[in-house]
PDB file of C-alpha atoms in Angstrom:
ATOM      1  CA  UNK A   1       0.000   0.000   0.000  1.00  0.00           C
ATOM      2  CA  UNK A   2       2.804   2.223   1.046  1.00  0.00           C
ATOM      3  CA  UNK A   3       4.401   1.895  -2.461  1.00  0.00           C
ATOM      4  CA  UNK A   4       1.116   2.401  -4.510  1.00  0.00           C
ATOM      5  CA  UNK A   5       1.121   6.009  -2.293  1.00  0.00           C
ATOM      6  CA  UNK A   6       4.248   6.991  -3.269  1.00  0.00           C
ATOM      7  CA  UNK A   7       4.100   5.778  -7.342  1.00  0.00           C
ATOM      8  CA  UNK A   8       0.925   8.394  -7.132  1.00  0.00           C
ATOM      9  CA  UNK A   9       2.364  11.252  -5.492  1.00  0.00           C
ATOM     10  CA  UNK A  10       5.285  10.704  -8.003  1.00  0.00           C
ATOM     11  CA  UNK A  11       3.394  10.800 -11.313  1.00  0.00           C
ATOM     12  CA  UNK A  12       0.456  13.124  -9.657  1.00  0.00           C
ATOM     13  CA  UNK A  13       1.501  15.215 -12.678  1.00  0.00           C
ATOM     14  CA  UNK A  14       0.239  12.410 -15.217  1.00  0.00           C
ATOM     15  CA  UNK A  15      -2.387  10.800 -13.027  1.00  0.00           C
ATOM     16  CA  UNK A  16      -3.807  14.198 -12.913  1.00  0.00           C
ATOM     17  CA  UNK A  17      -4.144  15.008 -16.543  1.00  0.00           C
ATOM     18  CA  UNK A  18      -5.390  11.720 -17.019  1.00  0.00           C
ATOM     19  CA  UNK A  19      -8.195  11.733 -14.389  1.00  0.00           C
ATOM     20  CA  UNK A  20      -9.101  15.591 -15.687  1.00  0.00           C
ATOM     21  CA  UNK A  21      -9.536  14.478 -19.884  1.00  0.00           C
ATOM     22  CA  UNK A  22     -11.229  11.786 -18.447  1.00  0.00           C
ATOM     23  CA  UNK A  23     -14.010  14.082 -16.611  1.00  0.00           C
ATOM     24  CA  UNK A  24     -14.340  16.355 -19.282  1.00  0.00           C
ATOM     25  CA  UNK A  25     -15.080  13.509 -21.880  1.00  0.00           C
ATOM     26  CA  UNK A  26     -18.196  12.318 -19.537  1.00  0.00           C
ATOM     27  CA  UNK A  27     -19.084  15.414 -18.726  1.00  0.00           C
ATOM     28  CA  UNK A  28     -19.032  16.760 -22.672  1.00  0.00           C
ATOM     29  CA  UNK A  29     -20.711  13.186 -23.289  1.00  0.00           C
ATOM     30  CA  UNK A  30     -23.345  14.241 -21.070  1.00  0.00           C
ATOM     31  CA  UNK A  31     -24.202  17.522 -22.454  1.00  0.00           C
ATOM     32  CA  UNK A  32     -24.119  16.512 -26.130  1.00  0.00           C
ATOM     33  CA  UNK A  33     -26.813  13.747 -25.311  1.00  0.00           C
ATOM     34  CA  UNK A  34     -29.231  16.538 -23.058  1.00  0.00           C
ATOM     35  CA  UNK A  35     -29.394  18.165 -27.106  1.00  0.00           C
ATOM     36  CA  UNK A  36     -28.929  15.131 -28.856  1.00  0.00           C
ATOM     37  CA  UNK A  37     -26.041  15.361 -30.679  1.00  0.00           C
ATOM     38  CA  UNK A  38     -23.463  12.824 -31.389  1.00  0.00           C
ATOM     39  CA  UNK A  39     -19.824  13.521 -31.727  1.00  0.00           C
ATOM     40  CA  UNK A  40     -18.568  10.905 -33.772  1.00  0.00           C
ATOM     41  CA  UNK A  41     -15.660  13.287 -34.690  1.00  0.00           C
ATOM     42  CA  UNK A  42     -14.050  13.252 -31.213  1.00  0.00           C
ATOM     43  CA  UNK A  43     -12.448  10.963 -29.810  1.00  0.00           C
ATOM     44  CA  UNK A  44     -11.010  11.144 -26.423  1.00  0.00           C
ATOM     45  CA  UNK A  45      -9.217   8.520 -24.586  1.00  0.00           C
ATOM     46  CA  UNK A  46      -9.886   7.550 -20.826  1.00  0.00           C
ATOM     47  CA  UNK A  47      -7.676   4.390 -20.678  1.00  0.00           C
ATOM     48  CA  UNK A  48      -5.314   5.084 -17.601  1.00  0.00           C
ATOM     49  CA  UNK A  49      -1.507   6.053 -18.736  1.00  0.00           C
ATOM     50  CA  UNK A  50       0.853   3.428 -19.375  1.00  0.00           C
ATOM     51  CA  UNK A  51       2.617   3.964 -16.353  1.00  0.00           C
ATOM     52  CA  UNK A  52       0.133   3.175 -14.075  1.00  0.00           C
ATOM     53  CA  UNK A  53      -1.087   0.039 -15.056  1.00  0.00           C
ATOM     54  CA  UNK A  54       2.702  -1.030 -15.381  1.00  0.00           C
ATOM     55  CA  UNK A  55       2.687  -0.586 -11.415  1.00  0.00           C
ATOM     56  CA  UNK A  56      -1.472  -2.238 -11.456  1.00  0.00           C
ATOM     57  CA  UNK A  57       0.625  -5.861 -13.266  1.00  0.00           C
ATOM     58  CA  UNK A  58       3.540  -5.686 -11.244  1.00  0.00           C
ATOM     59  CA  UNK A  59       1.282  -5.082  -7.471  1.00  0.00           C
ATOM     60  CA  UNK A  60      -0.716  -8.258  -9.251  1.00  0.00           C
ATOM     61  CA  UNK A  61       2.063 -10.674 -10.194  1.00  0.00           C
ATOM     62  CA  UNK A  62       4.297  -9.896  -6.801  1.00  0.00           C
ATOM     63  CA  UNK A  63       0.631 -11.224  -4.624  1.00  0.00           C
ATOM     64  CA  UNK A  64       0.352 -14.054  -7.196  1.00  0.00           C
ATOM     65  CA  UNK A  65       4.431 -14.956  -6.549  1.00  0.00           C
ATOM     66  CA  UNK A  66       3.711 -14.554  -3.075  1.00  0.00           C
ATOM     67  CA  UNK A  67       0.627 -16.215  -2.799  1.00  0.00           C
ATOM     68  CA  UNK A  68       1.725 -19.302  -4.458  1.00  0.00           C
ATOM     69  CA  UNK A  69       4.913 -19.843  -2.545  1.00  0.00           C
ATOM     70  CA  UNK A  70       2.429 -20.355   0.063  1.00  0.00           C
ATOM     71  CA  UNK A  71       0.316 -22.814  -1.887  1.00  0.00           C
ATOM     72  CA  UNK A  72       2.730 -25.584  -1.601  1.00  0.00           C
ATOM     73  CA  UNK A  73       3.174 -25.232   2.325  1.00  0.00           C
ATOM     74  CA  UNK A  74       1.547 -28.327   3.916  1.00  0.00           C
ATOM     75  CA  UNK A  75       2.858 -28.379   7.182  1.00  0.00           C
ATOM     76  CA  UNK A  76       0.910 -25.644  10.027  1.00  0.00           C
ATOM     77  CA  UNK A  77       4.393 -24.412  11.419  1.00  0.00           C
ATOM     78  CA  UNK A  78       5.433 -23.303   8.266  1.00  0.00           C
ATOM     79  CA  UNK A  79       2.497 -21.986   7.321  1.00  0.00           C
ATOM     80  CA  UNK A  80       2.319 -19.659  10.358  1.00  0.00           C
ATOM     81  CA  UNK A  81       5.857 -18.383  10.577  1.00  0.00           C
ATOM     82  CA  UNK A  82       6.396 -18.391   6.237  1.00  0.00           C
ATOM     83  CA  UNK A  83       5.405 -14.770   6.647  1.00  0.00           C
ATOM     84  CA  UNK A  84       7.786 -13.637   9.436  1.00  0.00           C
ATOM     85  CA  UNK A  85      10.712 -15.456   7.370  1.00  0.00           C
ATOM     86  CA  UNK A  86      10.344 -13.154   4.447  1.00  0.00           C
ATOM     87  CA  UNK A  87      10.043  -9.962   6.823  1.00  0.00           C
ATOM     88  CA  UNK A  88      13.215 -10.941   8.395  1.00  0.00           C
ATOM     89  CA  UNK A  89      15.133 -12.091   4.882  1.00  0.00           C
ATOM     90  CA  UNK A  90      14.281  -8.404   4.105  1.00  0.00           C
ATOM     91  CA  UNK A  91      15.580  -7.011   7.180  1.00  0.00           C
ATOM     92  CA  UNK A  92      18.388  -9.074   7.817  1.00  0.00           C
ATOM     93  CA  UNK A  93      19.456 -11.220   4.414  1.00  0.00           C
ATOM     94  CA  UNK A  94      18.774 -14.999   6.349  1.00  0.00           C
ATOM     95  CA  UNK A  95      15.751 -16.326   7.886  1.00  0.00           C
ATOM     96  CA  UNK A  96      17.315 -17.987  10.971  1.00  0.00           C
ATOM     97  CA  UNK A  97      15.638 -15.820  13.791  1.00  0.00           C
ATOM     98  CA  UNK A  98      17.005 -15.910  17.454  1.00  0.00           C
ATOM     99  CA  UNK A  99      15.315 -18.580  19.899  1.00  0.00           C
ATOM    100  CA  UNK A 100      14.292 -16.257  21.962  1.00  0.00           C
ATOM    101  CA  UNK A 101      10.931 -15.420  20.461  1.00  0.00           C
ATOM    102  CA  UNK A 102       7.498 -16.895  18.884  1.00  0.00           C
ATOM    103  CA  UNK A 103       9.051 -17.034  15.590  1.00  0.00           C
ATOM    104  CA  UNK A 104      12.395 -18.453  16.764  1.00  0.00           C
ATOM    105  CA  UNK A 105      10.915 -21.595  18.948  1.00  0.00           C
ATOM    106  CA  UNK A 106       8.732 -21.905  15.402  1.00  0.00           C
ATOM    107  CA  UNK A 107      12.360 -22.159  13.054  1.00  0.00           C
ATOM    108  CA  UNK A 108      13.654 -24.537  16.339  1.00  0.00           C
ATOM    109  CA  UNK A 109      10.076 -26.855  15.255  1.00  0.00           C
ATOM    110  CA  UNK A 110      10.978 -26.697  11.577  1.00  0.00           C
ATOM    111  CA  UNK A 111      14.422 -27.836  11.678  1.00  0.00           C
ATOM    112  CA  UNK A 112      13.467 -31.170  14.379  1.00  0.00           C
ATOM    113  CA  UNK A 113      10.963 -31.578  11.470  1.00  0.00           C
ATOM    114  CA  UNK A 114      13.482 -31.359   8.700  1.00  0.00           C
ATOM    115  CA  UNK A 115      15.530 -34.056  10.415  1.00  0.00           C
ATOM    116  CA  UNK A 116      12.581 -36.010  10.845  1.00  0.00           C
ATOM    117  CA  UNK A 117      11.876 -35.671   7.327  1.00  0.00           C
ATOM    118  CA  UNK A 118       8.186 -34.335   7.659  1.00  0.00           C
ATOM    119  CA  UNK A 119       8.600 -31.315   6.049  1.00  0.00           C
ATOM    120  CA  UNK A 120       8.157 -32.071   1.930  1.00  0.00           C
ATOM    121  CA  UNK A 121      10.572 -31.351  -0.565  1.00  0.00           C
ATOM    122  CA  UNK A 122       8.559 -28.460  -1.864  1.00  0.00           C
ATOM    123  CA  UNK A 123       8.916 -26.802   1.621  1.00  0.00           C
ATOM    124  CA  UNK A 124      12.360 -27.563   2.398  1.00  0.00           C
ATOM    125  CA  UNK A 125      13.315 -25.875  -1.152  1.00  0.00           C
ATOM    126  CA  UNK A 126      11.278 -22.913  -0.089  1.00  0.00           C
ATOM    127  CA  UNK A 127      13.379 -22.861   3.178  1.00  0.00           C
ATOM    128  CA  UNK A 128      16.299 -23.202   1.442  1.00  0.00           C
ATOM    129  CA  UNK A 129      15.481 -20.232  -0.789  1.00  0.00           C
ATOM    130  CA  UNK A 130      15.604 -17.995   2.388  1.00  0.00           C
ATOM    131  CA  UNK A 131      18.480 -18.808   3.273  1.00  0.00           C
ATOM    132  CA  UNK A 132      16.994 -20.586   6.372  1.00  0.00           C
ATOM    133  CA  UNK A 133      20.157 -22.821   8.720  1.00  0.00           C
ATOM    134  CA  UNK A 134      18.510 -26.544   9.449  1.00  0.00           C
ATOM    135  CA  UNK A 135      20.267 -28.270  12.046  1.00  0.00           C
ATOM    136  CA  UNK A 136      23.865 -29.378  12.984  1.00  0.00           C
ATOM    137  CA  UNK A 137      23.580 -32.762  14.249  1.00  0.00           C
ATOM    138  CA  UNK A 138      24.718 -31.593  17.952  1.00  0.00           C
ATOM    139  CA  UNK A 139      21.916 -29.389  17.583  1.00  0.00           C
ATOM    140  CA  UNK A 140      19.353 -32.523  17.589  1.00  0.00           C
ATOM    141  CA  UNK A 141      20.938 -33.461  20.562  1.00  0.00           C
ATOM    142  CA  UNK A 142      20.388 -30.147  22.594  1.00  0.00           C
ATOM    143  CA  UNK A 143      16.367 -30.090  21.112  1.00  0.00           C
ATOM    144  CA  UNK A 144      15.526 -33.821  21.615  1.00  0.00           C
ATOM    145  CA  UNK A 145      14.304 -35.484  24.617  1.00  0.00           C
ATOM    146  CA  UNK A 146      16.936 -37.844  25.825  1.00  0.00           C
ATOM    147  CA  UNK A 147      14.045 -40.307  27.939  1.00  0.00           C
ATOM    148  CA  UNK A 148      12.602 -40.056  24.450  1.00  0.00           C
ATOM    149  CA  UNK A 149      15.749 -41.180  22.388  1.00  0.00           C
ATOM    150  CA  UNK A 150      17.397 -43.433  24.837  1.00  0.00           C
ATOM    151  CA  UNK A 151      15.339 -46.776  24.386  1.00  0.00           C
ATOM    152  CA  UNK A 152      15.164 -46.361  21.050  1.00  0.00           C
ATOM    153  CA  UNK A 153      19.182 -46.254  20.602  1.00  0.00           C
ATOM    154  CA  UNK A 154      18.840 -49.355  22.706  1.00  0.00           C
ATOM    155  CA  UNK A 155      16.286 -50.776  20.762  1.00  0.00           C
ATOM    156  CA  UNK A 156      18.793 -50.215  17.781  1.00  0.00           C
ATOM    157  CA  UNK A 157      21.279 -52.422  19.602  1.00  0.00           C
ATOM    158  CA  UNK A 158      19.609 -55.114  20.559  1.00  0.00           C
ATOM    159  CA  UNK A 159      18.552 -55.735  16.793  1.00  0.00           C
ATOM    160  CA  UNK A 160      22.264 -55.037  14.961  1.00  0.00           C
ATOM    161  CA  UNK A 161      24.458 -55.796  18.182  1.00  0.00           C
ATOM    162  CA  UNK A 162      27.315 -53.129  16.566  1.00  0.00           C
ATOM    163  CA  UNK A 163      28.343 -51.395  19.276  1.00  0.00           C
ATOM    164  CA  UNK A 164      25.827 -48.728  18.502  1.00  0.00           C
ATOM    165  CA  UNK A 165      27.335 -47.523  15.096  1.00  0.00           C
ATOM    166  CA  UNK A 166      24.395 -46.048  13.721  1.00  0.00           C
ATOM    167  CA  UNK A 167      24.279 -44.666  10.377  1.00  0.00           C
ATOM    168  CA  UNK A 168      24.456 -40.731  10.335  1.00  0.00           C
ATOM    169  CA  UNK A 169      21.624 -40.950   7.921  1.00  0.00           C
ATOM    170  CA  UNK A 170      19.633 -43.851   9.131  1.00  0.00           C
ATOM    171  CA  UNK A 171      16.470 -44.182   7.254  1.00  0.00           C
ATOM    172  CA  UNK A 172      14.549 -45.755   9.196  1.00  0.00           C
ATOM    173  CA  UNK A 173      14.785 -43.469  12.177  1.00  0.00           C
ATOM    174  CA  UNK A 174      16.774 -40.032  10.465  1.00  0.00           C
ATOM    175  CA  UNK A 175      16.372 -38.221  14.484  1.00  0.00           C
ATOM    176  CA  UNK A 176      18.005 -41.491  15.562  1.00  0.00           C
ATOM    177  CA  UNK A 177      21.136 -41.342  13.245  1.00  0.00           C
ATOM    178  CA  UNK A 178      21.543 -37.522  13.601  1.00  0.00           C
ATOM    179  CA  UNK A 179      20.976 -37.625  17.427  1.00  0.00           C
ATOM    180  CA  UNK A 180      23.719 -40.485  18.233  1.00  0.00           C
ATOM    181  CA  UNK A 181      26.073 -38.414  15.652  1.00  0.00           C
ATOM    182  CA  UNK A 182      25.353 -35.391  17.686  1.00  0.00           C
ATOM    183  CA  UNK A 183      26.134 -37.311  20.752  1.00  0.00           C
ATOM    184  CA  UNK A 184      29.556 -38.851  19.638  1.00  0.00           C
ATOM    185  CA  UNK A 185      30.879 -34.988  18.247  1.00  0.00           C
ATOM    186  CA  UNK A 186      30.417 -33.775  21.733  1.00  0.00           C
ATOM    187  CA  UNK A 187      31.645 -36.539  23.215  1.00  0.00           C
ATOM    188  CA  UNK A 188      31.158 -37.316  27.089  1.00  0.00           C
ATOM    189  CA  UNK A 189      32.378 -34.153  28.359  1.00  0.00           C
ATOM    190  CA  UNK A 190      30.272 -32.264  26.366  1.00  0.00           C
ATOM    191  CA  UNK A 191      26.962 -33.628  26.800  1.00  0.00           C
ATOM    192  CA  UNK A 192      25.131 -33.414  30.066  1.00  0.00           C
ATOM    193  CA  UNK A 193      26.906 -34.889  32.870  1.00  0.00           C
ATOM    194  CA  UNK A 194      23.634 -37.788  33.627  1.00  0.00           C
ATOM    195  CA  UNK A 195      23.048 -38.250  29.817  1.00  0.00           C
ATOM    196  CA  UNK A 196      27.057 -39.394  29.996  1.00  0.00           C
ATOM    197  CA  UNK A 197      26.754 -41.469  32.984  1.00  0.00           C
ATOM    198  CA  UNK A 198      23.251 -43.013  31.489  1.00  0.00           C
ATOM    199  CA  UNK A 199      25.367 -43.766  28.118  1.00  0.00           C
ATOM    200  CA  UNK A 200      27.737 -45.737  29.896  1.00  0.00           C
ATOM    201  CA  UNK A 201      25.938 -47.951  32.033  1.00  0.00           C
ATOM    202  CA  UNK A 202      24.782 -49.523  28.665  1.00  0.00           C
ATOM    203  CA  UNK A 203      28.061 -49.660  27.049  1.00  0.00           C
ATOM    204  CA  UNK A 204      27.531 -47.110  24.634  1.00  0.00           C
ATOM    205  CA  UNK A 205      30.887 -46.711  22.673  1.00  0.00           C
ATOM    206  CA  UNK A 206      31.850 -42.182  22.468  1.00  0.00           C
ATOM    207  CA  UNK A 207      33.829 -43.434  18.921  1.00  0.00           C
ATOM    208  CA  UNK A 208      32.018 -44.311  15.741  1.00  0.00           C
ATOM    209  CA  UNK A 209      34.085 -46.774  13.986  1.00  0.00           C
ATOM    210  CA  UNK A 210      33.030 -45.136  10.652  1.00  0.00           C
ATOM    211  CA  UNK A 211      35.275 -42.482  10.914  1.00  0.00           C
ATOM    212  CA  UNK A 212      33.398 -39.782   9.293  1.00  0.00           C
ATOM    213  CA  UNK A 213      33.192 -35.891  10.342  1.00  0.00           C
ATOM    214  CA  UNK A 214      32.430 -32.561   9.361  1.00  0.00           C
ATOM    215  CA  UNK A 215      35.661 -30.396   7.987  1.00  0.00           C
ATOM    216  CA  UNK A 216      34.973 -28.325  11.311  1.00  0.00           C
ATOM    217  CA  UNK A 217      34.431 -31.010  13.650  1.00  0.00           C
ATOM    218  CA  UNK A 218      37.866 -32.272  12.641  1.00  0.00           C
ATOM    219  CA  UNK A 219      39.694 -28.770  12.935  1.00  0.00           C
ATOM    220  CA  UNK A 220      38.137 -28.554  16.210  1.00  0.00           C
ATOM    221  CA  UNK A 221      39.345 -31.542  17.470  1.00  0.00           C
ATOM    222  CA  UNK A 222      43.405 -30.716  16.285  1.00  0.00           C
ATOM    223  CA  UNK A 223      42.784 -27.652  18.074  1.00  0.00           C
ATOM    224  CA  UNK A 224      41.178 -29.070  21.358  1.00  0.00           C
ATOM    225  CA  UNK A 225      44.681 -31.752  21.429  1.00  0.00           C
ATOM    226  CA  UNK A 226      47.454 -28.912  20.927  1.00  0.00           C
ATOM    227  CA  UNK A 227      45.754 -27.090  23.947  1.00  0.00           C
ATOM    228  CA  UNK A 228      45.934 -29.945  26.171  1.00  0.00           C
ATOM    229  CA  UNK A 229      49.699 -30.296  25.187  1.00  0.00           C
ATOM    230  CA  UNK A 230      50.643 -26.301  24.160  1.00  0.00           C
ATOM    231  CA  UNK A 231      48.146 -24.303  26.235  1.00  0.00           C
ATOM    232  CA  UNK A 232      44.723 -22.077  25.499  1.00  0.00           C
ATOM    233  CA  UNK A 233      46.861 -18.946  25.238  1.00  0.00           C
ATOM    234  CA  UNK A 234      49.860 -20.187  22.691  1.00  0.00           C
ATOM    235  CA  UNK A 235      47.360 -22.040  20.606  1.00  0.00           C
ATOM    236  CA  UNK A 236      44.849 -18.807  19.953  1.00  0.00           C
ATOM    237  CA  UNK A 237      48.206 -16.870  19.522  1.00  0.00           C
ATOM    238  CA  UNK A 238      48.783 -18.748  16.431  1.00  0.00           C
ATOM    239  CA  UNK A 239      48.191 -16.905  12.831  1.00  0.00           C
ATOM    240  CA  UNK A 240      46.848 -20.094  11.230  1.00  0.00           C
ATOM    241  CA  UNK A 241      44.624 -20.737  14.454  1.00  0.00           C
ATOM    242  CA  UNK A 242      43.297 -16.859  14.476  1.00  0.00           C
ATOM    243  CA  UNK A 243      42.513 -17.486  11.059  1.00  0.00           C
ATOM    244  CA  UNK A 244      39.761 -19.942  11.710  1.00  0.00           C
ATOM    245  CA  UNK A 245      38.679 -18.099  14.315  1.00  0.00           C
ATOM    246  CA  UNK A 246      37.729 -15.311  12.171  1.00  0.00           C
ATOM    247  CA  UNK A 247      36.100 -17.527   9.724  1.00  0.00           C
ATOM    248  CA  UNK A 248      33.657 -18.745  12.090  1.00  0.00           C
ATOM    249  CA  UNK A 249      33.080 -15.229  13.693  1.00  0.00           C
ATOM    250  CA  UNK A 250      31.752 -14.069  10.226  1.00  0.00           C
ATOM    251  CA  UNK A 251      29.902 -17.427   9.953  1.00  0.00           C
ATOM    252  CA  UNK A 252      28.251 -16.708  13.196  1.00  0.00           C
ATOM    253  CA  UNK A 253      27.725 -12.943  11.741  1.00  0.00           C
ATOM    254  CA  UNK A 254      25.647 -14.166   8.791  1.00  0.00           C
ATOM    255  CA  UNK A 255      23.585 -15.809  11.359  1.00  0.00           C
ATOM    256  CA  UNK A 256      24.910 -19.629  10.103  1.00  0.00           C
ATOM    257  CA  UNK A 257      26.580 -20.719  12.806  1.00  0.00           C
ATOM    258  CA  UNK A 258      24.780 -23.605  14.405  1.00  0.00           C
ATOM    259  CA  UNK A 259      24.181 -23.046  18.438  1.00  0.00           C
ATOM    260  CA  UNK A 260      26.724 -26.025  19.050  1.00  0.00           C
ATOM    261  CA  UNK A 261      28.936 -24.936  16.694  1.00  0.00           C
ATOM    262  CA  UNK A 262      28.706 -21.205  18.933  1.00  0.00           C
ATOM    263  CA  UNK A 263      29.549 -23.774  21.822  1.00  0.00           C
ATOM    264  CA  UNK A 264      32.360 -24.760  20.517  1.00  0.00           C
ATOM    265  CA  UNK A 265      33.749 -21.825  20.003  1.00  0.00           C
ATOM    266  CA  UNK A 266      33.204 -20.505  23.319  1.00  0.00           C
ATOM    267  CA  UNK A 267      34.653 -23.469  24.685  1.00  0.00           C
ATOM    268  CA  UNK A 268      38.341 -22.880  22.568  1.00  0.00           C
ATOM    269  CA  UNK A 269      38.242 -19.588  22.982  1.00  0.00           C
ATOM    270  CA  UNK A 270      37.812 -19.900  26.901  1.00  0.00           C
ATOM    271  CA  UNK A 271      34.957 -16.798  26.767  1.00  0.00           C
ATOM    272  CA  UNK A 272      31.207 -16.654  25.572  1.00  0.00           C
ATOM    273  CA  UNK A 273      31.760 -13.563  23.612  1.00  0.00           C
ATOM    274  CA  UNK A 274      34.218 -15.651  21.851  1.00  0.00           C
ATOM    275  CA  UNK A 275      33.234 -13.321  18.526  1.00  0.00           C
ATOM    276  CA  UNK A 276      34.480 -10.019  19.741  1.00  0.00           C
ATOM    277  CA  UNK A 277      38.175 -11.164  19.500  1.00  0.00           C
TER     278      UNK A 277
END
C-alpha cells in the first residue's frame, strides 16, 4: 500500500491530466446527449496512462508470486511463521531468527521436522530459498528429549548388536542417526553430565568406527589436542589458528553458525563472547 502512495504522489503530474480528460469527456458526453447530438468526430481517450497500469501488473504478479509460494506449504508451522521469514530475509538477508521469540521456537520446530523428514521437498526448497540454517547434528541433541531417544538407541542395539554404530543418515529413524552423531561430536564431556553417565551404564561406545566428520568437527578436534599439550593462550596466539577463528566469527555474523557450533567456540576460545576477539 505504502508503495502504490508513493508511485501516485510521483506521477500526480500524469495521473492528474489523465483523471481531468477523463471528466471532461463524460461530462461533454453528457451535455451533447441533453441536445442530442453525437460527436462521432471526437475521440477522447480515458484508458489510464501506461505507467500506471505497469505498477497495477507488477502489485498483481508480486501477490500471485507470493501467494503461491504459500500454496505448496503443507505443514501448520510453516504456514504460520512463512510470513515472518520473508520480513526478516528483508531485514536481515537470512531467515534464521534468534530462539528467543514466537518465531524463533517456530524455526527450532521446523528444523526437528526437517531431520525427521516431515517437512516435503517443496517446503524444504522454499526454506532453502531464504536462506533458512537446518540443524547441525549436535543441535538434535540439545532439542531432543533424551528419555525419548534413549530406548530407542537401545532398541537399535539389541537388533544389529554393533556397538551402537548407527548410520548418520539412518532411514529408518533419520532423528536417531543424527541424534547419536550429535552425541559422539560432543563426546562425554560435552553432553550433560547424567546423559554421559546413562550412556555408559549400557556400554555405549563415544567413537564411531566409521570415521566420518564434518571439515569443522575435525579442525576442532586438532585444536582441542594442541591445547591440552601447548596451552589455550599459545594455541589462539597462532596466525593459522586466528585465522579460523575469524572464519567462524563471520559465519556466526551471517547468522549460520549452528548453536553447538557457537559452543564450541566458546569453549576454545575460553569466553562466551568468543566473537568479539
Amino acid at each position: 500500500m505504502k508503495v502504490s502512495i508513493v508511485l501516485l504522489i510521483v506521477l500526480s503530474g500524469k495521473v492528474t491530466g489523465w483523471v481531468s480528460r477523463t471528466m471532461n469527456s463524460r461530462t461533454m458526453c453528457r451535455h451533447n446527449s441533453h441536445f442530442g447530438i453525437e460527436r462521432s468526430d471526437v475521440m477522447v481517450s480515458t484508458r489510464a496512462p501506461d505507467c500506471l497500469l505497469m505498477v497495477s501488473r507488477s502489485t498483481e504478479e508480486g501477490q500471485q508470486t507470493s501467494s503461491s509460494k504459500e500454496d505448496v506449504i503443507v505443514s501448520p508451522v510453516l504456514k504460520q511463521v512463512y510470513p515472518k521469514l520473508v520480513e526478516y530475509v528483508k531485514t536481515y538477508g537470512h531467515a534464521n531468527i534468534p530462539l528467543g521469540s514466537t518465531e524463533g521456537r517456530q524455526c527450532k520446530t521446523l528444523r526437528r521436522l526437517h531431520i525427521q523428514q516431515k517437512l516435503t521437498e517443496k517446503e524444504t526448497s522454499l526454506l532453502e530459498d531464504l536462506n533458512f540454517t537446518f540443524s547441525s547434528m549436535e543441535d538434535v541433541y540439545f532439542t531432543g528429549d533424551f528419555d525419548e531417544m534413549l530406548p530407542k538407541l537401545l532398541a537399535y542395539e539389541e537388533e544389529h548388536h554393533d556397538q551402537y554404530q548407527i548410520p548418520k543418515k539412518y532411514k529408518r529413524d533419520p532423528e536417531l542417526g543424527a541424534w547419536v552423531t550429535g552425541i559422539r561430536r560432543l563426546g562425554p564431556n560435552g553432553v550433560d553430565p547424567k546423559h554421559a553417565e546413562r550412556l555408559d551404564e549400557v556400554n555405549f561406545m563415544w567413537k564411531s568406527k566409521r570415521k566420518c566428520g564434518s571439515k569443522f568437527m575435525k579442525q576442532y578436534r586438532a585444536i582441542r589436542e594442541r591445547i591440552e599439550t601447548e596451552g589455550q593462550e599459545a594455541v589462539l596466539a597462532d596466525e593459522a589458528t586466528q585465522k579460523w577463528v575469524r572464519a567462524q566469527r563471520d559465519t556466526y555474523r551471517r547468522g549460520t553458525l549452528s548453536e553447538a557450533r557457537q559452543h564450541y567456540m566458546a569453549n576454545i576460545c575460553g569466553r562466551e563472547d568468543w566473537y568479539e576477539i
